[in-house]
XYZ file of C-alpha atoms in Angstrom:
686
model
C -0.066 -0.308 0.031
C 2.803 2.506 0.829
C 4.565 1.452 -2.234
C 1.470 2.184 -4.657
C 1.160 5.550 -2.333
C 4.612 6.279 -3.200
C 4.652 5.446 -6.886
C 1.503 7.375 -7.152
C 2.929 10.620 -5.540
C 6.243 10.061 -7.854
C 4.484 10.365 -10.947
C 2.051 13.637 -9.555
C 6.091 15.156 -8.656
C 6.646 14.137 -12.660
C 3.417 15.450 -14.092
C 3.537 18.535 -12.241
C 7.225 19.173 -13.415
C 6.329 18.586 -16.998
C 2.930 21.194 -16.796
C 4.927 23.772 -14.856
C 7.702 23.748 -17.568
C 5.540 23.688 -20.829
C 4.514 26.546 -23.419
C 0.626 26.148 -23.454
C -0.798 26.771 -27.063
C -4.049 28.107 -28.832
C -6.314 25.406 -26.109
C -9.754 27.135 -25.461
C -10.787 27.553 -22.209
C -12.135 24.142 -21.388
C -8.983 22.757 -22.082
C -6.834 25.476 -20.145
C -9.206 24.699 -17.247
C -8.686 20.779 -17.249
C -5.149 21.806 -17.555
C -4.375 23.568 -14.670
C -6.698 21.259 -12.614
C -4.633 18.523 -13.436
C -1.686 20.654 -12.447
C -3.646 21.550 -9.146
C -4.525 18.167 -8.069
C -1.257 16.402 -8.865
C -0.202 19.643 -6.438
C -2.594 18.411 -3.582
C -1.013 15.024 -4.198
C 2.631 15.881 -4.047
C 2.253 18.460 -1.051
C -0.106 15.394 1.042
C -2.752 17.442 1.013
C -6.170 15.886 2.524
C -8.740 18.383 1.082
C -10.362 18.032 -2.590
C -9.041 20.728 -5.218
C -11.523 22.949 -5.172
C -12.845 25.757 -7.590
C -11.359 28.305 -5.595
C -8.045 27.126 -6.135
C -8.498 26.549 -9.985
C -9.759 30.156 -10.042
C -6.934 31.189 -8.037
C -3.871 29.213 -10.276
C -5.775 30.954 -13.781
C -5.525 34.185 -12.071
C -2.445 34.233 -11.294
C -0.646 32.721 -14.401
C -2.786 35.389 -16.635
C -1.625 38.425 -14.393
C 1.763 37.195 -14.065
C 1.624 36.520 -17.870
C 0.333 40.186 -18.590
C 2.416 41.578 -16.656
C 5.474 40.309 -17.420
C 4.778 41.193 -21.320
C 4.690 45.071 -20.505
C 7.970 44.172 -18.905
C 9.080 42.637 -22.075
C 7.641 45.941 -24.212
C 9.336 48.487 -22.251
C 12.913 46.632 -22.402
C 12.309 45.807 -26.425
C 11.095 49.755 -26.723
C 14.095 51.033 -24.959
C 16.819 48.973 -26.425
C 19.102 49.611 -29.831
C 18.574 47.319 -33.048
C 21.780 48.419 -34.632
C 24.068 45.563 -36.206
C 21.349 42.385 -35.667
C 20.908 40.818 -38.721
C 17.570 40.129 -40.449
C 17.109 36.899 -38.832
C 17.702 38.400 -35.226
C 15.496 41.163 -35.943
C 12.529 39.190 -36.978
C 12.366 37.047 -33.639
C 12.762 40.280 -31.879
C 9.885 41.384 -33.701
C 7.999 38.111 -33.414
C 8.549 38.694 -29.339
C 6.618 42.125 -29.798
C 3.859 40.343 -31.727
C 3.963 38.298 -28.837
C 3.925 40.252 -25.930
C 1.346 42.168 -26.957
C -1.027 39.743 -28.065
C -1.011 38.429 -24.992
C -1.550 41.936 -23.403
C -4.442 42.043 -26.296
C -5.812 38.567 -25.392
C -5.278 37.818 -29.031
C -4.184 34.066 -30.791
C -0.595 34.416 -31.321
C 1.900 31.583 -32.945
C 3.742 28.823 -30.408
C 7.131 28.534 -29.644
C 7.683 25.392 -28.353
C 8.551 21.831 -29.129
C 6.233 19.493 -30.913
C 5.206 16.906 -28.581
C 3.314 19.201 -26.418
C -0.096 19.092 -25.945
C -0.491 21.516 -28.737
C 1.769 23.393 -31.194
C 0.671 26.874 -31.033
C 1.113 29.284 -27.948
C -2.140 30.575 -26.334
C -1.360 30.565 -22.886
C 1.998 30.544 -20.681
C 1.737 28.819 -17.561
C 2.777 30.222 -14.106
C 5.288 27.642 -13.185
C 7.583 29.203 -16.217
C 10.585 30.628 -14.135
C 10.178 34.450 -13.578
C 9.160 35.259 -16.768
C 6.332 33.106 -18.362
C 6.566 35.315 -21.860
C 10.842 35.694 -21.549
C 10.908 31.701 -20.890
C 9.349 31.352 -24.668
C 11.662 33.317 -26.584
C 14.348 34.709 -24.561
C 17.371 36.540 -24.978
C 20.738 35.187 -23.883
C 24.019 37.036 -24.902
C 22.384 38.671 -28.110
C 20.518 35.952 -29.368
C 16.934 35.351 -29.714
C 16.642 31.234 -28.773
C 13.714 29.020 -28.963
C 13.045 26.994 -25.580
C 11.147 24.018 -24.633
C 11.082 21.492 -22.187
C 10.494 17.765 -22.421
C 7.211 16.552 -23.082
C 5.811 13.857 -20.803
C 4.891 10.637 -22.497
C 5.663 7.686 -20.717
C 2.394 5.414 -20.629
C 2.740 4.765 -16.924
C 2.938 8.264 -15.746
C -0.044 9.166 -18.154
C -1.834 5.977 -15.987
C -1.033 7.952 -12.529
C -2.819 10.909 -13.844
C -5.940 8.997 -14.776
C -5.586 7.362 -11.276
C -5.584 10.801 -9.730
C -8.045 11.686 -11.790
C -10.564 9.316 -11.283
C -9.856 9.513 -7.924
C -11.194 13.311 -7.769
C -14.677 12.949 -8.751
C -16.234 16.711 -8.731
C -13.593 18.031 -11.675
C -16.234 17.946 -14.131
C -18.677 19.825 -12.106
C -15.984 22.168 -11.262
C -14.925 23.170 -15.090
C -18.512 23.490 -15.740
C -19.051 26.725 -12.763
C -15.423 27.686 -13.876
C -16.487 30.104 -16.396
C -18.931 32.119 -15.927
C -17.036 33.071 -12.811
C -13.360 33.470 -14.177
C -15.104 35.900 -17.182
C -15.318 38.720 -15.098
C -12.243 39.527 -13.056
C -11.182 42.737 -13.205
C -7.100 43.964 -14.539
C -5.164 46.460 -14.283
C -5.235 48.722 -17.236
C -2.279 48.751 -20.042
C 0.538 51.351 -19.598
C -1.005 52.489 -16.104
C -3.576 54.049 -17.812
C -6.922 54.857 -16.427
C -9.937 55.534 -18.463
C -13.238 56.763 -18.053
C -14.607 53.483 -20.190
C -12.065 51.267 -17.230
C -13.588 52.655 -14.265
C -17.484 52.441 -15.568
C -16.152 48.767 -16.154
C -14.805 48.346 -12.505
C -18.397 50.103 -11.021
C -20.240 47.524 -13.276
C -18.247 44.507 -12.374
C -18.266 44.910 -9.361
C -22.024 45.729 -8.824
C -22.538 42.625 -10.652
C -20.379 41.018 -8.564
C -22.074 41.805 -5.229
C -24.971 40.023 -7.055
C -23.874 36.955 -7.967
C -20.613 36.267 -5.769
C -19.448 34.851 -2.390
C -17.206 36.840 -0.318
C -14.752 34.203 -0.731
C -14.597 34.672 -4.702
C -14.338 38.167 -4.463
C -10.524 37.793 -4.785
C -11.329 36.170 -8.382
C -12.442 39.356 -9.491
C -10.458 42.000 -7.989
C -6.628 40.403 -7.658
C -4.750 41.568 -5.228
C -2.564 43.186 -7.746
C -4.843 45.560 -9.156
C -5.668 46.610 -5.357
C -1.966 46.937 -5.214
C -1.783 48.906 -8.436
C -4.853 51.193 -7.723
C -3.619 52.081 -4.391
C -0.576 52.956 -4.947
C -1.473 55.381 -7.858
C -3.848 56.602 -5.576
C -1.333 57.476 -2.655
C 0.959 59.084 -5.338
C -1.964 61.512 -5.693
C -3.204 62.135 -2.635
C 0.021 62.144 -0.692
C 0.671 65.929 -2.223
C -2.475 67.083 -1.738
C -2.086 69.278 1.483
C -4.611 68.356 4.846
C -7.257 70.949 3.630
C -7.732 70.955 -0.228
C -8.811 74.175 -1.664
C -11.372 73.055 -4.329
C -11.797 76.053 -7.062
C -15.305 76.284 -8.805
C -15.001 78.129 -11.931
C -17.775 78.183 -14.707
C -21.437 78.988 -14.492
C -22.397 75.717 -14.529
C -20.261 74.028 -11.656
C -21.852 72.358 -9.351
C -20.017 70.257 -6.645
C -21.887 67.418 -4.574
C -20.847 67.328 -0.916
C -21.545 63.516 0.484
C -21.130 62.232 3.979
C -20.826 58.655 5.661
C -21.188 55.838 3.147
C -19.950 52.955 5.514
C -19.707 50.178 2.849
C -22.968 50.680 1.623
C -21.984 50.338 -2.010
C -25.256 49.909 -4.321
C -26.815 53.436 -2.523
C -23.559 55.059 -3.600
C -23.972 53.614 -6.936
C -27.648 54.945 -6.695
C -26.299 58.482 -5.973
C -23.866 58.089 -9.366
C -27.039 57.568 -11.489
C -29.327 59.737 -10.158
C -26.481 63.030 -9.795
C -24.241 61.732 -12.458
C -20.837 60.675 -12.392
C -17.770 63.244 -11.604
C -16.734 65.545 -14.657
C -15.304 68.890 -16.040
C -18.447 70.713 -14.785
C -19.263 68.018 -11.646
C -17.300 68.057 -7.965
C -17.445 65.431 -5.614
C -16.186 65.820 -2.178
C -16.779 62.766 0.248
C -16.674 62.937 3.986
C -14.962 59.691 5.253
C -15.775 56.835 6.649
C -16.411 54.759 3.216
C -15.759 51.407 5.351
C -17.121 49.840 8.586
C -20.423 48.472 8.935
C -21.909 47.751 5.455
C -20.610 44.568 3.651
C -19.343 46.149 0.786
C -16.662 48.711 2.097
C -13.562 47.024 0.014
C -16.271 47.648 -3.591
C -17.032 51.446 -2.172
C -13.301 52.289 -1.540
C -11.706 51.008 -4.871
C -14.198 52.697 -6.824
C -13.880 55.926 -5.290
C -9.846 55.757 -5.838
C -10.773 54.634 -8.850
C -12.766 57.692 -9.607
C -9.630 59.635 -7.723
C -7.049 58.351 -9.889
C -8.966 59.179 -13.392
C -10.095 62.519 -12.180
C -7.717 63.954 -9.164
C -9.154 67.685 -9.495
C -13.073 66.728 -9.727
C -13.074 63.990 -6.962
C -11.853 64.793 -3.550
C -11.255 61.828 -0.823
C -11.505 62.870 2.872
C -10.752 60.968 5.855
C -13.256 59.809 8.094
C -12.300 58.157 11.892
C -13.069 54.853 10.857
C -10.287 55.364 8.091
C -7.922 53.947 10.938
C -6.440 50.741 12.361
C -8.542 50.975 15.376
C -12.106 50.981 14.058
C -11.547 48.737 11.363
C -10.569 46.168 13.097
C -13.855 46.918 15.467
C -16.391 47.554 12.889
C -16.138 44.884 10.295
C -13.817 45.917 7.819
C -10.715 44.066 9.089
C -12.939 40.645 8.860
C -14.435 41.751 5.559
C -10.950 41.971 3.984
C -10.297 38.845 5.315
C -13.679 37.152 3.805
C -12.495 38.246 0.499
C -9.059 37.653 0.626
C -8.053 34.768 2.592
C -4.709 34.127 3.119
C -3.508 37.092 1.145
C -6.200 39.236 3.836
C -3.256 40.798 5.596
C -1.323 42.124 2.862
C -4.330 43.725 1.613
C -5.782 45.285 4.286
C -2.517 46.916 5.188
C -2.324 48.315 1.732
C -5.611 49.963 2.685
C -4.435 51.232 5.749
C -1.216 52.751 4.124
C -4.118 54.690 1.751
C -6.337 55.687 5.095
C -2.834 57.494 5.851
C -2.488 59.713 3.252
C -6.220 60.884 2.777
C -6.843 64.958 3.607
C -8.676 65.907 6.326
C -10.837 68.682 4.901
C -11.361 70.823 2.123
C -12.351 74.836 1.376
C -14.810 74.849 -1.154
C -15.097 78.056 -3.596
C -13.471 80.042 -0.681
C -16.547 79.739 1.468
C -17.653 76.274 2.578
C -15.721 73.814 4.637
C -16.196 70.562 4.760
C -14.388 67.804 6.997
C -15.466 64.575 8.762
C -15.610 65.236 12.555
C -15.395 68.888 12.846
C -13.428 71.905 14.701
C -10.526 71.624 16.370
C -8.228 73.152 19.712
C -5.656 75.317 19.037
C -2.148 73.346 19.063
C -0.546 76.257 20.661
C -2.753 75.927 23.625
C -2.861 72.232 23.736
C -1.565 70.192 26.823
C 0.991 67.687 26.242
C -0.509 65.074 27.755
C -4.773 64.702 28.773
C -5.855 66.304 31.872
C -6.719 64.041 34.754
C -10.393 63.053 35.724
C -12.242 65.808 37.203
C -9.820 68.440 35.836
C -10.114 71.327 33.113
C -7.968 73.464 31.360
C -8.293 76.262 28.742
C -9.121 74.812 24.877
C -8.744 77.570 22.006
C -10.579 77.200 18.802
C -7.326 76.273 16.563
C -6.894 78.313 12.843
C -6.654 76.322 9.257
C -3.245 77.534 9.416
C -2.822 75.017 12.409
C -4.678 72.166 10.088
C -2.274 72.590 7.495
C 0.646 71.321 10.297
C -1.312 68.248 11.314
C 1.125 65.145 10.716
C -1.910 63.061 9.147
C 0.700 60.137 8.736
C -0.596 58.203 11.678
C -3.182 55.493 11.293
C -5.009 55.774 14.441
C -5.594 59.633 15.952
C -3.660 59.876 19.350
C -5.381 60.681 22.549
C -2.632 63.302 23.364
C 0.218 65.548 22.195
C 1.151 68.099 19.358
C -0.838 65.906 16.934
C -4.000 65.482 18.857
C -5.766 68.006 16.118
C -6.011 65.073 13.650
C -8.400 63.298 16.855
C -10.347 66.538 17.104
C -10.731 66.909 13.325
C -12.190 63.632 12.926
C -13.676 62.455 16.209
C -15.756 66.592 17.245
C -19.294 66.669 17.704
C -21.247 70.207 17.434
C -22.997 70.864 20.959
C -25.765 73.749 21.467
C -24.083 74.224 24.440
C -21.642 77.090 24.112
C -17.480 76.488 24.337
C -15.156 74.031 23.385
C -14.586 71.413 25.556
C -12.717 67.686 25.508
C -15.236 64.833 25.234
C -14.188 63.225 28.716
C -16.735 60.636 28.424
C -15.204 59.354 24.823
C -11.671 60.485 24.975
C -10.735 61.623 21.874
C -12.318 64.713 20.154
C -14.442 67.766 21.771
C -17.823 69.131 21.617
C -17.966 72.733 20.252
C -20.723 75.036 20.730
C -22.631 77.518 18.471
C -20.073 81.016 19.261
C -17.498 78.594 18.003
C -18.676 77.807 14.982
C -19.321 81.791 14.388
C -15.929 82.337 15.431
C -14.337 79.899 13.089
C -16.669 81.004 9.919
C -15.423 84.481 10.679
C -12.254 84.140 11.603
C -11.782 82.250 8.028
C -14.420 84.585 5.812
C -16.724 81.477 5.531
C -19.739 81.062 5.484
C -20.946 77.184 5.676
C -19.349 74.291 7.474
C -20.866 70.560 6.095
C -19.688 67.901 8.518
C -20.190 63.969 9.160
C -19.525 61.670 11.712
C -22.838 61.216 13.313
C -25.305 58.557 12.485
C -29.032 58.733 13.229
C -28.799 56.781 16.906
C -25.837 58.898 17.876
C -28.156 61.656 19.018
C -30.949 59.632 20.466
C -31.564 60.888 23.940
C -29.195 63.466 23.642
C -30.368 67.306 25.892
C -28.643 68.702 22.836
C -31.877 69.389 20.546
C -29.895 68.943 17.597
C -31.701 67.490 14.564
C -31.898 63.417 14.510
C -30.446 62.814 11.543
C -32.978 60.400 10.109
C -33.905 62.643 6.976
C -29.914 62.509 6.740
C -28.834 65.840 7.548
C -29.081 68.625 10.119
C -28.926 71.985 10.462
C -27.131 72.159 13.860
C -26.189 75.725 14.217
C -27.309 79.031 12.640
C -25.503 82.226 13.507
C -25.097 85.629 11.668
C -21.620 84.513 9.740
C -23.032 81.268 8.616
C -24.547 77.739 9.165
C -23.236 74.322 10.420
C -24.354 71.445 8.628
C -24.371 67.633 9.084
C -24.704 65.185 6.622
C -24.905 61.431 6.168
C -25.199 59.380 3.346
C -25.895 55.816 4.276
C -29.878 55.345 4.248
C -31.388 52.468 6.378
C -28.349 52.479 8.217
C -26.647 50.002 9.312
C -27.062 48.091 6.347
C -26.567 44.766 7.794
C -27.201 43.918 11.343
C -29.911 43.041 14.110
C -30.922 47.089 14.890
C -31.610 49.483 12.075
C -32.509 53.478 12.525
C -34.735 53.322 9.122
C -33.408 56.440 8.082
C -32.903 58.347 4.945
C -29.533 59.250 3.397
C -28.756 62.513 2.050
C -25.989 64.650 0.269
C -26.000 68.340 -0.227
C -25.271 69.852 -3.879
C -23.936 73.645 -3.847
C -24.067 75.432 -7.064
C -22.982 78.976 -8.956
C -23.091 81.692 -7.726
C -24.093 81.321 -4.113
C -22.045 77.815 -3.347
C -23.157 78.960 0.371
C -26.784 77.777 -0.090
C -26.950 74.162 -0.468
C -30.133 71.933 -1.456
C -30.127 68.871 0.648
C -31.372 65.440 -0.963
C -32.776 63.032 1.132
C -33.155 59.201 -0.516
C -33.979 56.254 0.416
C -31.724 52.710 0.432
C -31.836 50.549 -2.633
C -32.782 46.814 -3.169
C -30.249 44.472 -1.297
C -28.639 42.111 -3.653
C -30.043 38.883 -3.095
C -27.008 36.760 -1.862
C -26.107 36.960 2.088
C -23.039 39.489 2.185
C -19.872 39.372 4.068
C -20.935 41.890 7.148
C -19.494 41.895 11.423
C -22.659 41.692 13.726
C -20.452 41.852 16.197
C -19.461 45.272 15.864
C -22.890 46.262 17.305
C -22.112 44.634 20.356
C -18.735 46.379 21.115
C -17.780 48.322 24.594
C -19.002 51.608 24.210
C -16.435 52.889 26.414
C -13.226 51.553 24.104
C -14.742 52.800 20.775
C -16.897 55.764 19.249
C -19.321 57.443 20.853
C -21.966 57.521 18.311
C -22.333 53.873 19.918
C -23.016 55.238 23.696
C -26.292 56.083 21.823
C -27.600 52.669 20.942
C -30.804 52.323 19.039
C -32.075 49.746 22.181
C -32.452 52.437 24.226
C -35.030 54.654 21.372
C -38.972 53.802 21.599
C -40.294 52.832 18.696
C -41.583 56.076 17.356
C -38.275 57.799 17.600
C -36.403 54.863 15.872
C -39.104 54.909 13.131
C -39.944 58.840 12.718
C -37.622 61.740 11.424
C -37.492 64.606 13.267
C -40.684 66.863 13.431
C -42.486 64.259 11.788
C -43.512 61.728 14.338
C -47.410 61.039 15.346
C -49.148 62.743 18.013
C -50.795 58.887 18.625
C -48.483 56.007 19.565
C -49.385 53.468 16.947
C -46.802 51.222 18.139
C -49.865 49.896 20.243
C -51.422 48.414 17.364
C -47.695 47.498 15.824
C -47.666 50.144 13.498
C -44.531 52.289 12.874
C -44.898 54.174 9.761
C -48.092 56.092 9.979
C -48.862 59.129 8.391
C -48.221 62.462 10.577
C -49.210 66.351 10.747
C -45.697 67.149 9.290
C -44.908 66.185 5.474
C -42.191 66.944 3.590
C -42.624 68.967 0.024
C -40.239 70.081 -2.495
C -38.603 73.870 -1.598
C -38.485 75.230 -4.789
C -34.543 75.058 -5.135
C -34.300 71.153 -5.536
C -34.273 70.061 -2.057
C -36.955 69.385 0.453
C -38.715 71.573 3.518
C -41.412 70.175 6.533
C -44.344 71.258 6.596
C -47.024 71.588 9.369
C -50.238 70.745 8.093
C -52.971 73.013 9.403
C -55.920 72.003 11.903
C -59.327 71.841 10.215
C -62.331 73.017 12.148
C -64.710 70.592 10.876
C -64.164 66.930 10.793
C -65.980 64.389 8.534
C -66.523 61.161 10.262
C -66.695 62.478 14.030
C -67.673 61.386 16.467
C -67.466 57.675 16.517
C -69.637 55.557 17.533
C -69.778 54.899 21.315
C -68.899 50.726 20.607
C -65.387 51.586 19.237
C -62.696 50.825 22.050
C -59.331 51.813 22.801
C -56.901 52.673 21.221
C -58.561 51.979 18.275
C -60.535 54.759 18.764
C -58.132 57.005 19.522
C -56.179 55.865 16.175
C -59.725 56.613 14.213
C -59.883 60.394 15.504
C -56.206 60.818 15.126
C -57.135 59.964 11.241
C -60.089 61.502 11.141
C -58.120 64.730 11.734
C -55.182 64.161 9.995
C -57.568 63.474 6.490
C -59.356 66.612 7.443
C -55.930 68.746 7.991
C -55.148 67.639 4.767
C -58.014 68.434 2.909
C -58.117 71.686 4.586
C -54.717 72.355 3.520
C -55.141 71.463 -0.299
C -58.545 74.172 -0.475
C -56.521 76.819 1.122
C -53.449 76.346 -1.033
C -55.690 75.839 -4.049
C -57.706 79.101 -3.168
C -54.447 81.134 -2.893
C -52.957 80.048 -6.023
C -56.171 81.366 -7.993
C -56.181 84.521 -5.819
C -52.386 84.791 -6.842
C -53.178 84.098 -10.700
C -56.299 86.071 -10.726
C -54.206 89.232 -9.053
C -51.488 88.506 -12.090
C -54.130 89.062 -14.770
C -55.783 92.058 -12.913
C -52.239 93.987 -12.940
C -51.355 92.785 -16.735
C -54.628 94.136 -17.480
C -54.154 97.173 -15.821
C -50.703 97.493 -17.294
C -52.384 96.975 -20.959
C -54.461 99.601 -20.137
C -52.407 102.693 -19.380
C -50.491 101.490 -22.438
């Protein structure tokens, strides 16, 4: 028995060596899959792996082979383009030309002529396998001492060895099923564009393929769609741009048709981001996007969100601005799900990919100034470093905290992946973690250790000191404001006007509707974004939107992030939705019914406030007036509570709506009549 097992293992070793030395020919996809499957099975026998070869193993091997082949082909083209061919005879010149044709053929996915020995599986090169030393294409056409040589490996023709292959193939009874399912998954993987040239067509392909993959593929298959090579290339390209941007980027808006769209927290809700692009349009010369951070964590598709935004940043660096949020850190991503998302989608390569994202997070700017009048950031205002203590004050001890300036913000070292609790770089913590309050003054957030609380007086001072008119910040999800005495908006419409002073306003913006997208508790909130237009960029219109339909496949999400000790995390967790009443969770600010329909199991009943267009593209909440006469009342005495009170409420609301419609119609007719009367008078005077 041991002899037979050793014989099989030796045969598989020869199979592995033989396939690894091959230059494959114009095989169709199924033949290539079969050959790679054979090699992976042989590798499993040689390595004494107990498990069967899976579809994932074969897809990974195929993907890696193609990546390596294409990268090597590009290297060859670059090398040949820099070479001097003086003194080469016709034969050598012909071979060099053929090498370039083969390399271009690999990149263009076109069939090409083989340079291989006759007794291999075929005679024309269609693939070059990963086992061919360091450079797959170079192995087929080498340059050595100025000579172009033709190289191929010995074929594997021993009959006993082939019998060993058949033995192993019979042993693996899942091969046919795997081969049948390989092609549809394999066809959709993304590759980095040739010559590092990112085009709008490539970015659009990225969005389409990622959206389709999110609907059809499991998280463990994601690495086959977006290989690590692409992640490395895209993050490197984006970092080379981001690292040159200052902490506070200045966004100049020129042209009467220019506009800026400001987006708040996304939190891995990829499909809502796609809805936003489809509804408002993608970035363009006349349309700038500013994202206020928190791209990852708590949602299932943080990787997709961040990769798409990086792709747009690389394509249009002066039309897409990505600011950093408090969740773009090792601290938060390790606790709120993004790190586990990366592991789920990249497996053994997860640590490398995760660290690549962390390096990119460190390069993100912290704030922006739009058209010299609008300041945007994730958290908010910050202290003056000149008045900041070297150490955090002890409990129950206070110290003076002065408001910081934009000049000081430019000096912050943003390369820290986690926010410090103290020291000269504490401004990084402030700008990412601070929150507004209706209480005057600037003070440490001692309860949550990071960031500040600041009041309306600080907003007014900051705006006046820098000749600004508006602050748009994010960071506050709907449940973070529940149960607070600050009387700030509860964010269920996706935005809130928190301070309104002489110099301008402070707004909070949250762009993840139905948050969090996956989990046991949801806020049933709307998301929102702000549109700033020429000529008055400081008077935005806010657009609320509902969550989009979710994919049918169960995506990865870290449910444990909702149950972490709040004293160690983002202060948003300190006010859990478990502390909210049903009516507080399900109704936007100012739109809660007076009657508690929760007693009847109804949590989306109509209320006395309605959301109507404001005439500038946004919305406003209008109170329904009371009607003096209510049809249907009084009710019959046999109707019992709580149904009696519910009927009375609904009858009164219907009467109020009818009264409002009749009043508006009367006012409109009177307005039209007055306009006509004035027109007739002007005509008579003329």
